[in-house]
Amino acid sequence: MALFDLPLDQLRDYRPDVAEPEDFDAFWELTLAEARSHDLALEVVPVDTPLTVVEAFDVTFAGFGGHPVKGWLTRPAGVEEDLPVVVEYLGYGGGRGLPHERLTWAAAGYAHLVMDTRGQGSTWGAGGATQDPGGSGPAARGVMTRGVEDPVEHYYRRLYTDAVRAVDAARELPGVDPARVAIAGISQGGGVTLAVSGLVPDLVAVMPDVPFLCHVRRAVEITDALPYGEITQYLSVHRHAVETVFRTWSYLDAVNFARRATAPALFSVALMDQTCPPSTVYAAYNHYGTAPTTAQGPGAAVPGTRPTTEILTYPFNQHEGGQAHQVEAQLRWLRERV
C-alpha cells in the first residue's frame, strides 16, 4: 500500500474544523448521569489459571443502562500494595478473550483491566462475553450504523458510556490506586480511549494507538476500507440521510472528545493506514487538549494550557502500526508518568 493521504509536513499542522453540536457537553453529561444512577454492581471473582506470577480475576460492572459488562483484571501475583491501573479498550470486532492473552501490563507491575466490548467479540480473537441489549433501526453490517439516525440510539453512545464506567470500576478494584488510572487502546480501542479522555478529567495518561472513530466524515470520504465503509454502504441505500447521519456522528467523533482531554497523551499513526487514515488521526492529535476543562487530577494540564502530547509515526506501516515497538514505547513513556 502506497502513501495516499496528505504528506507528513501537512499532517503535522492538520487541524480541521470538525462539526460539533452545541449541546455536545449537555448530551454527555445527561448520558453519564443516567448511567451513574445505576449501582456499579462491581463483582471481582478470582480465576483459576495456569499462570504463576500473574493473578487473574473475572470482573463484571454495570455499564450503559445498568447493563452488565465483563472484563479481565490481571496483576502481579503476591503484590499487596495499591498499584496504578491501565484500563484497555479493544479493537473492532474483538472481545476480551482469555486472561492469559494480555499479560504485558501486569508483567510490568501494573494492574490491568481489559474491558469487553458489548455486542462484539465474534470477528477475531478468542471471543467476547458481553451482550448489547440496546436496539436500533435498520443498519448495515457491523455496529457503525446501529442507531445512526439518532445519537441517543447509536451503539457508540452505549460503548463510550461502558468505557467511562470501566474507569469508575477500576477505581473501586481491590489493590488499585484510584488516583493513578491510565487508559489505552488500539484502533477502535484508541477511539474509545480518546472518548474517555474527554469525559473523565482526572486520568494520569492516555495512549491511543492508531485510533479509529476520528474525523469520521473525512474518513468516509477518503477510504473505502471497513469499518468506515459500513457508513458508505448505509448512505448508498439511505440517500436522504447524509446530513442526519453525520450529525449523529458529530456527537461521537473522537476529535470532539480529544479537544476536552486534560491528561498527557502518547499517540501513534501509520502513514499507509487506510483503515484509520493518517489525517484523521492527526486531526485528533492536533486538537487534543485545545479546550481543557478546569478539572484537575494527577498529570492534568493547568487550565488554559494544553496537556503534554507526543505522536509516534510509522511511515511504512498500514493499520498494524508499530505493534510491539509501540508497546515498548508505551511502557517506557508511562513509567515516567506513573
Short mmCIF file of C-alpha atoms in Angstrom, two decimals:
data_model
loop_
_atom_site.label_atom_id
_atom_site.label_comp_id
_atom_site.label_asym_id
_atom_site.label_seq_id
_atom_site.Cartn_x
_atom_site.Cartn_y
_atom_site.Cartn_z
CA MET A 1 0.00 0.00 0.00
CA ALA A 2 1.46 3.35 -1.05
CA LEU A 3 1.05 6.69 0.70
CA PHE A 4 -2.42 8.05 -0.12
CA ASP A 5 -3.22 10.82 2.36
CA LEU A 6 -1.68 14.25 2.99
CA PRO A 7 2.12 14.50 3.11
CA LEU A 8 3.67 14.41 6.56
CA ASP A 9 4.61 18.09 6.65
CA GLN A 10 0.91 18.95 6.14
CA LEU A 11 -0.30 16.31 8.58
CA ARG A 12 1.77 17.85 11.37
CA ASP A 13 -0.28 21.06 11.07
CA TYR A 14 -3.60 19.49 10.11
CA ARG A 15 -6.28 20.85 12.45
CA PRO A 16 -9.55 20.80 10.50
CA ASP A 17 -12.92 22.11 11.55
CA VAL A 18 -14.84 19.07 12.76
CA ALA A 19 -18.57 19.52 13.27
CA GLU A 20 -19.55 19.70 16.93
CA PRO A 21 -23.16 20.14 18.13
CA GLU A 22 -23.92 22.97 20.53
CA ASP A 23 -25.37 20.59 23.09
CA PHE A 24 -22.41 18.16 22.97
CA ASP A 25 -21.47 18.64 26.63
CA ALA A 26 -25.06 18.57 27.86
CA PHE A 27 -25.71 15.40 25.85
CA TRP A 28 -22.84 13.56 27.50
CA GLU A 29 -23.47 14.95 30.97
CA LEU A 30 -27.01 13.60 30.84
CA THR A 31 -25.84 10.28 29.39
CA LEU A 32 -23.27 9.71 32.13
CA ALA A 33 -25.60 10.91 34.88
CA GLU A 34 -28.17 8.35 33.79
CA ALA A 35 -25.54 5.60 33.72
CA ARG A 36 -24.28 6.54 37.18
CA SER A 37 -27.80 6.44 38.55
CA HIS A 38 -27.41 2.67 38.42
CA ASP A 39 -25.38 0.91 41.08
CA LEU A 40 -21.93 -0.01 39.76
CA ALA A 41 -22.63 -3.62 40.84
CA LEU A 42 -18.93 -4.44 40.75
CA GLU A 43 -18.04 -8.12 41.03
CA VAL A 44 -14.44 -9.39 41.12
CA VAL A 45 -14.04 -13.18 41.09
CA PRO A 46 -10.63 -14.94 41.17
CA VAL A 47 -9.95 -17.14 38.14
CA ASP A 48 -8.02 -20.40 38.33
CA THR A 49 -5.44 -20.22 35.52
CA PRO A 50 -2.10 -21.94 34.84
CA LEU A 51 -0.37 -18.58 35.42
CA THR A 52 2.03 -18.47 38.37
CA VAL A 53 3.35 -14.89 38.51
CA VAL A 54 0.13 -13.13 37.47
CA GLU A 55 -3.23 -13.23 39.23
CA ALA A 56 -6.41 -13.07 37.14
CA PHE A 57 -9.95 -12.05 38.05
CA ASP A 58 -13.27 -12.13 36.20
CA VAL A 59 -14.78 -8.63 36.51
CA THR A 60 -18.37 -7.53 35.98
CA PHE A 61 -19.71 -4.00 36.33
CA ALA A 62 -22.78 -2.03 35.27
CA GLY A 63 -22.32 -0.02 32.07
CA PHE A 64 -24.83 1.91 29.98
CA GLY A 65 -28.38 1.37 31.18
CA GLY A 66 -27.09 -0.71 34.08
CA HIS A 67 -26.26 -3.49 31.59
CA PRO A 68 -23.61 -5.95 32.85
CA VAL A 69 -20.20 -5.53 31.17
CA LYS A 70 -17.44 -8.11 31.53
CA GLY A 71 -13.70 -7.67 31.82
CA TRP A 72 -10.48 -9.29 32.95
CA LEU A 73 -8.29 -7.93 35.73
CA THR A 74 -4.69 -9.11 35.88
CA ARG A 75 -1.98 -8.01 38.31
CA PRO A 76 1.38 -9.26 39.60
CA ALA A 77 0.87 -12.16 41.99
CA GLY A 78 1.69 -11.63 45.63
CA VAL A 79 1.88 -7.83 45.46
CA GLU A 80 -0.09 -6.24 48.30
CA GLU A 81 0.42 -2.54 47.59
CA ASP A 82 -2.10 -0.48 45.65
CA LEU A 83 -0.95 -0.38 42.03
CA PRO A 84 -1.54 2.03 39.17
CA VAL A 85 -4.04 0.57 36.71
CA VAL A 86 -4.22 0.55 32.92
CA VAL A 87 -7.74 0.25 31.52
CA GLU A 88 -7.66 -1.16 27.99
CA TYR A 89 -10.32 -0.94 25.26
CA LEU A 90 -10.42 -3.36 22.34
CA GLY A 91 -10.28 -3.20 18.57
CA TYR A 92 -13.32 -3.53 16.31
CA GLY A 93 -14.96 -6.95 16.36
CA GLY A 94 -12.88 -8.35 19.20
CA GLY A 95 -13.78 -9.42 22.71
CA ARG A 96 -11.95 -9.83 25.98
CA GLY A 97 -10.78 -13.32 25.02
CA LEU A 98 -8.90 -15.22 27.73
CA PRO A 99 -7.00 -13.74 30.69
CA HIS A 100 -3.58 -15.03 29.60
CA GLU A 101 -3.71 -13.23 26.24
CA ARG A 102 -2.67 -9.80 27.57
CA LEU A 103 -0.02 -10.02 30.26
CA THR A 104 2.32 -7.16 29.34
CA TRP A 105 0.97 -4.57 31.76
CA ALA A 106 0.77 -6.98 34.69
CA ALA A 107 4.32 -8.15 33.94
CA ALA A 108 5.41 -4.51 34.06
CA GLY A 109 3.95 -4.09 37.55
CA TYR A 110 0.52 -2.59 36.81
CA ALA A 111 -2.99 -3.71 37.47
CA HIS A 112 -4.65 -4.16 34.08
CA LEU A 113 -8.38 -4.10 33.38
CA VAL A 114 -9.43 -5.22 29.88
CA MET A 115 -13.00 -4.14 29.12
CA ASP A 116 -15.08 -6.46 26.96
CA THR A 117 -16.90 -4.78 24.06
CA ARG A 118 -20.66 -5.15 24.15
CA GLY A 119 -22.16 -7.00 21.21
CA GLN A 120 -18.80 -7.66 19.53
CA GLY A 121 -16.24 -10.39 20.14
CA SER A 122 -17.02 -12.65 17.18
CA THR A 123 -14.73 -11.39 14.39
CA TRP A 124 -11.25 -12.20 15.71
CA GLY A 125 -9.56 -13.41 18.89
CA ALA A 126 -10.95 -15.78 21.50
CA GLY A 127 -14.40 -14.26 21.83
CA GLY A 128 -16.41 -11.86 23.93
CA ALA A 129 -18.90 -12.29 26.76
CA THR A 130 -20.98 -9.08 26.88
CA GLN A 131 -24.38 -8.69 25.24
CA ASP A 132 -25.76 -5.41 23.85
CA PRO A 133 -29.39 -5.16 24.98
CA GLY A 134 -29.75 -1.81 23.18
CA GLY A 135 -31.66 -1.95 19.91
CA SER A 136 -31.53 0.14 16.76
CA GLY A 137 -33.33 0.68 13.50
CA PRO A 138 -32.16 -0.50 10.08
CA ALA A 139 -28.39 -0.85 9.90
CA ALA A 140 -25.61 -2.09 7.67
CA ARG A 141 -23.37 -4.90 8.89
CA GLY A 142 -21.24 -4.19 11.91
CA VAL A 143 -22.02 -1.50 14.51
CA MET A 144 -21.17 1.77 12.75
CA THR A 145 -24.76 2.37 11.62
CA ARG A 146 -26.68 0.91 14.56
CA GLY A 147 -28.98 3.79 15.53
CA VAL A 148 -27.13 6.09 13.15
CA GLU A 149 -30.02 8.50 12.57
CA ASP A 150 -30.30 9.45 16.26
CA PRO A 151 -27.34 9.98 18.62
CA VAL A 152 -29.46 8.84 21.57
CA GLU A 153 -29.88 5.44 19.93
CA HIS A 154 -26.40 4.97 18.48
CA TYR A 155 -24.30 1.99 19.51
CA TYR A 156 -21.26 4.08 20.40
CA ARG A 157 -23.22 6.08 22.95
CA ARG A 158 -23.58 2.83 24.83
CA LEU A 159 -19.99 1.71 24.29
CA TYR A 160 -18.43 5.05 25.31
CA THR A 161 -20.56 5.02 28.44
CA ASP A 162 -19.40 1.48 29.25
CA ALA A 163 -15.83 2.73 28.85
CA VAL A 164 -16.31 5.57 31.33
CA ARG A 165 -17.90 3.16 33.78
CA ALA A 166 -14.89 0.87 33.34
CA VAL A 167 -12.76 3.67 34.78
CA ASP A 168 -15.26 4.02 37.63
CA ALA A 169 -14.94 0.27 38.20
CA ALA A 170 -11.14 0.33 38.00
CA ARG A 171 -11.04 2.87 40.83
CA GLU A 172 -13.08 0.52 43.03
CA LEU A 173 -10.97 -2.57 42.38
CA PRO A 174 -9.07 -4.04 45.35
CA GLY A 175 -5.35 -3.33 45.20
CA VAL A 176 -5.68 -0.35 42.83
CA ASP A 177 -4.62 3.24 43.43
CA PRO A 178 -7.67 5.21 42.20
CA ALA A 179 -5.55 8.32 41.63
CA ARG A 180 -3.34 6.56 39.08
CA VAL A 181 -5.56 5.43 36.20
CA ALA A 182 -4.25 5.30 32.63
CA ILE A 183 -6.26 4.30 29.56
CA ALA A 184 -5.16 2.66 26.31
CA GLY A 185 -6.45 1.00 23.18
CA ILE A 186 -5.70 0.14 19.57
CA SER A 187 -7.90 1.15 16.59
CA GLN A 188 -11.50 1.13 17.90
CA GLY A 189 -9.94 0.90 21.34
CA GLY A 190 -7.91 4.01 20.52
CA GLY A 191 -11.04 5.91 19.55
CA VAL A 192 -12.78 4.81 22.73
CA THR A 193 -9.67 5.87 24.67
CA LEU A 194 -10.00 9.36 23.19
CA ALA A 195 -13.70 9.48 24.05
CA VAL A 196 -12.93 8.63 27.67
CA SER A 197 -10.08 11.17 27.72
CA GLY A 198 -12.64 13.91 27.14
CA LEU A 199 -15.24 12.53 29.54
CA VAL A 200 -13.03 11.69 32.54
CA PRO A 201 -10.94 14.66 33.69
CA ASP A 202 -8.57 13.10 36.24
CA LEU A 203 -6.59 10.47 34.35
CA VAL A 204 -2.80 10.24 34.55
CA ALA A 205 -2.17 9.13 30.96
CA VAL A 206 -3.92 8.44 27.65
CA MET A 207 -2.49 6.09 24.99
CA PRO A 208 -4.50 5.95 21.72
CA ASP A 209 -2.77 3.65 19.21
CA VAL A 210 -3.72 4.14 15.50
CA PRO A 211 -7.12 5.41 16.72
CA PHE A 212 -10.36 4.79 14.86
CA LEU A 213 -13.53 6.96 15.06
CA CYS A 214 -11.70 10.25 14.41
CA HIS A 215 -12.81 12.92 11.88
CA VAL A 216 -15.41 10.46 10.67
CA ARG A 217 -16.78 12.40 7.72
CA ARG A 218 -13.33 12.79 6.15
CA ALA A 219 -12.59 9.12 6.74
CA VAL A 220 -15.75 8.09 4.91
CA GLU A 221 -14.85 10.39 2.03
CA ILE A 222 -11.26 9.19 1.50
CA THR A 223 -11.25 5.47 2.32
CA ASP A 224 -13.32 2.52 1.14
CA ALA A 225 -11.99 0.31 3.92
CA LEU A 226 -14.22 -1.20 6.56
CA PRO A 227 -15.50 -0.34 9.10
CA TYR A 228 -15.93 3.20 7.70
CA GLY A 229 -17.29 1.50 4.58
CA GLU A 230 -20.34 0.49 6.62
CA ILE A 231 -21.39 4.15 6.65
CA THR A 232 -20.79 4.40 2.91
CA GLN A 233 -22.92 1.32 2.34
CA TYR A 234 -25.73 2.69 4.52
CA LEU A 235 -25.77 6.05 2.75
CA SER A 236 -25.72 4.38 -0.67
CA VAL A 237 -29.13 2.99 0.26
CA HIS A 238 -30.47 5.72 2.58
CA ARG A 239 -29.67 8.56 0.21
CA HIS A 240 -31.82 11.08 2.09
CA ALA A 241 -29.96 10.63 5.38
CA VAL A 242 -26.50 12.07 4.71
CA GLU A 243 -26.69 15.12 6.96
CA THR A 244 -28.69 13.24 9.60
CA VAL A 245 -26.06 10.51 9.78
CA PHE A 246 -23.14 12.89 10.08
CA ARG A 247 -25.00 14.95 12.67
CA THR A 248 -25.27 11.81 14.77
CA TRP A 249 -21.57 11.16 14.31
CA SER A 250 -20.75 14.70 15.50
CA TYR A 251 -21.81 13.54 18.99
CA LEU A 252 -19.49 10.53 18.70
CA ASP A 253 -16.45 11.77 16.77
CA ALA A 254 -13.33 11.21 18.86
CA VAL A 255 -11.91 14.59 17.79
CA ASN A 256 -14.60 16.36 19.80
CA PHE A 257 -13.71 14.40 22.92
CA ALA A 258 -9.98 14.86 22.34
CA ARG A 259 -10.44 18.63 22.47
CA ARG A 260 -11.62 18.27 26.06
CA ALA A 261 -8.82 15.99 27.26
CA THR A 262 -6.59 17.07 30.14
CA ALA A 263 -4.16 14.17 30.65
CA PRO A 264 -0.79 13.66 28.89
CA ALA A 265 -1.14 11.54 25.75
CA LEU A 266 1.01 9.28 23.60
CA PHE A 267 -0.50 8.68 20.13
CA SER A 268 0.63 6.58 17.20
CA VAL A 269 -0.15 6.81 13.49
CA ALA A 270 0.72 4.75 10.41
CA LEU A 271 1.04 6.68 7.17
CA MET A 272 -0.15 3.84 4.91
CA ASP A 273 -3.18 3.08 7.08
CA GLN A 274 -6.37 3.00 5.00
CA THR A 275 -8.47 1.72 7.90
CA CYS A 276 -7.71 4.79 10.03
CA PRO A 277 -6.32 7.35 7.56
CA PRO A 278 -3.43 9.37 8.99
CA SER A 279 -5.16 12.73 8.51
CA THR A 280 -7.99 11.56 10.78
CA VAL A 281 -5.51 10.57 13.48
CA TYR A 282 -3.64 13.86 13.19
CA ALA A 283 -6.95 15.71 13.41
CA ALA A 284 -7.47 14.21 16.86
CA TYR A 285 -3.84 14.69 17.84
CA ASN A 286 -3.68 18.34 16.82
CA HIS A 287 -6.97 19.13 18.54
CA TYR A 288 -6.08 17.16 21.68
CA GLY A 289 -6.43 19.25 24.82
CA THR A 290 -7.08 22.52 22.99
CA ALA A 291 -10.12 23.23 25.17
CA PRO A 292 -9.16 21.76 28.56
CA THR A 293 -11.66 21.85 31.36
CA THR A 294 -10.98 23.26 34.80
CA ALA A 295 -10.99 19.78 36.33
CA GLN A 296 -7.68 18.65 37.73
CA GLY A 297 -6.01 15.36 38.55
CA PRO A 298 -2.51 13.88 38.64
CA GLY A 299 -0.77 14.88 35.44
CA ALA A 300 -3.67 17.01 34.18
CA ALA A 301 -2.99 20.22 32.30
CA VAL A 302 -3.20 23.58 34.04
CA PRO A 303 -6.44 25.29 32.99
CA GLY A 304 -5.85 27.32 29.85
CA THR A 305 -2.89 25.20 28.70
CA ARG A 306 -2.63 22.04 26.62
CA PRO A 307 -1.51 18.76 28.16
CA THR A 308 1.76 17.23 27.00
CA THR A 309 1.32 15.20 23.82
CA GLU A 310 3.55 13.04 21.64
CA ILE A 311 2.88 11.05 18.48
CA LEU A 312 4.98 8.21 17.08
CA THR A 313 4.78 7.91 13.30
CA TYR A 314 5.27 4.68 11.35
CA PRO A 315 5.77 5.77 7.71
CA PHE A 316 5.71 2.36 6.01
CA ASN A 317 3.05 0.60 8.03
CA GLN A 318 -0.61 0.02 7.46
CA HIS A 319 -3.17 -0.42 10.25
CA GLU A 320 -0.87 -2.69 12.24
CA GLY A 321 1.11 0.42 13.15
CA GLY A 322 4.06 -0.07 15.47
CA GLN A 323 2.83 -3.24 17.20
CA ALA A 324 5.48 -4.42 19.72
CA HIS A 325 7.59 -1.31 19.11
CA GLN A 326 4.65 0.87 20.14
CA VAL A 327 4.02 -1.24 23.24
CA GLU A 328 7.64 -0.82 24.31
CA ALA A 329 7.34 2.93 23.79
CA GLN A 330 4.15 2.98 25.88
CA LEU A 331 5.82 1.05 28.70
CA ARG A 332 8.71 3.49 28.85
CA TRP A 333 6.51 6.57 28.46
CA LEU A 334 4.02 5.51 31.14
CA ARG A 335 6.77 4.57 33.61
CA GLU A 336 7.95 8.19 33.50
CA ARG A 337 4.46 9.38 34.48
CA VAL A 338 3.39 6.74 36.99
#
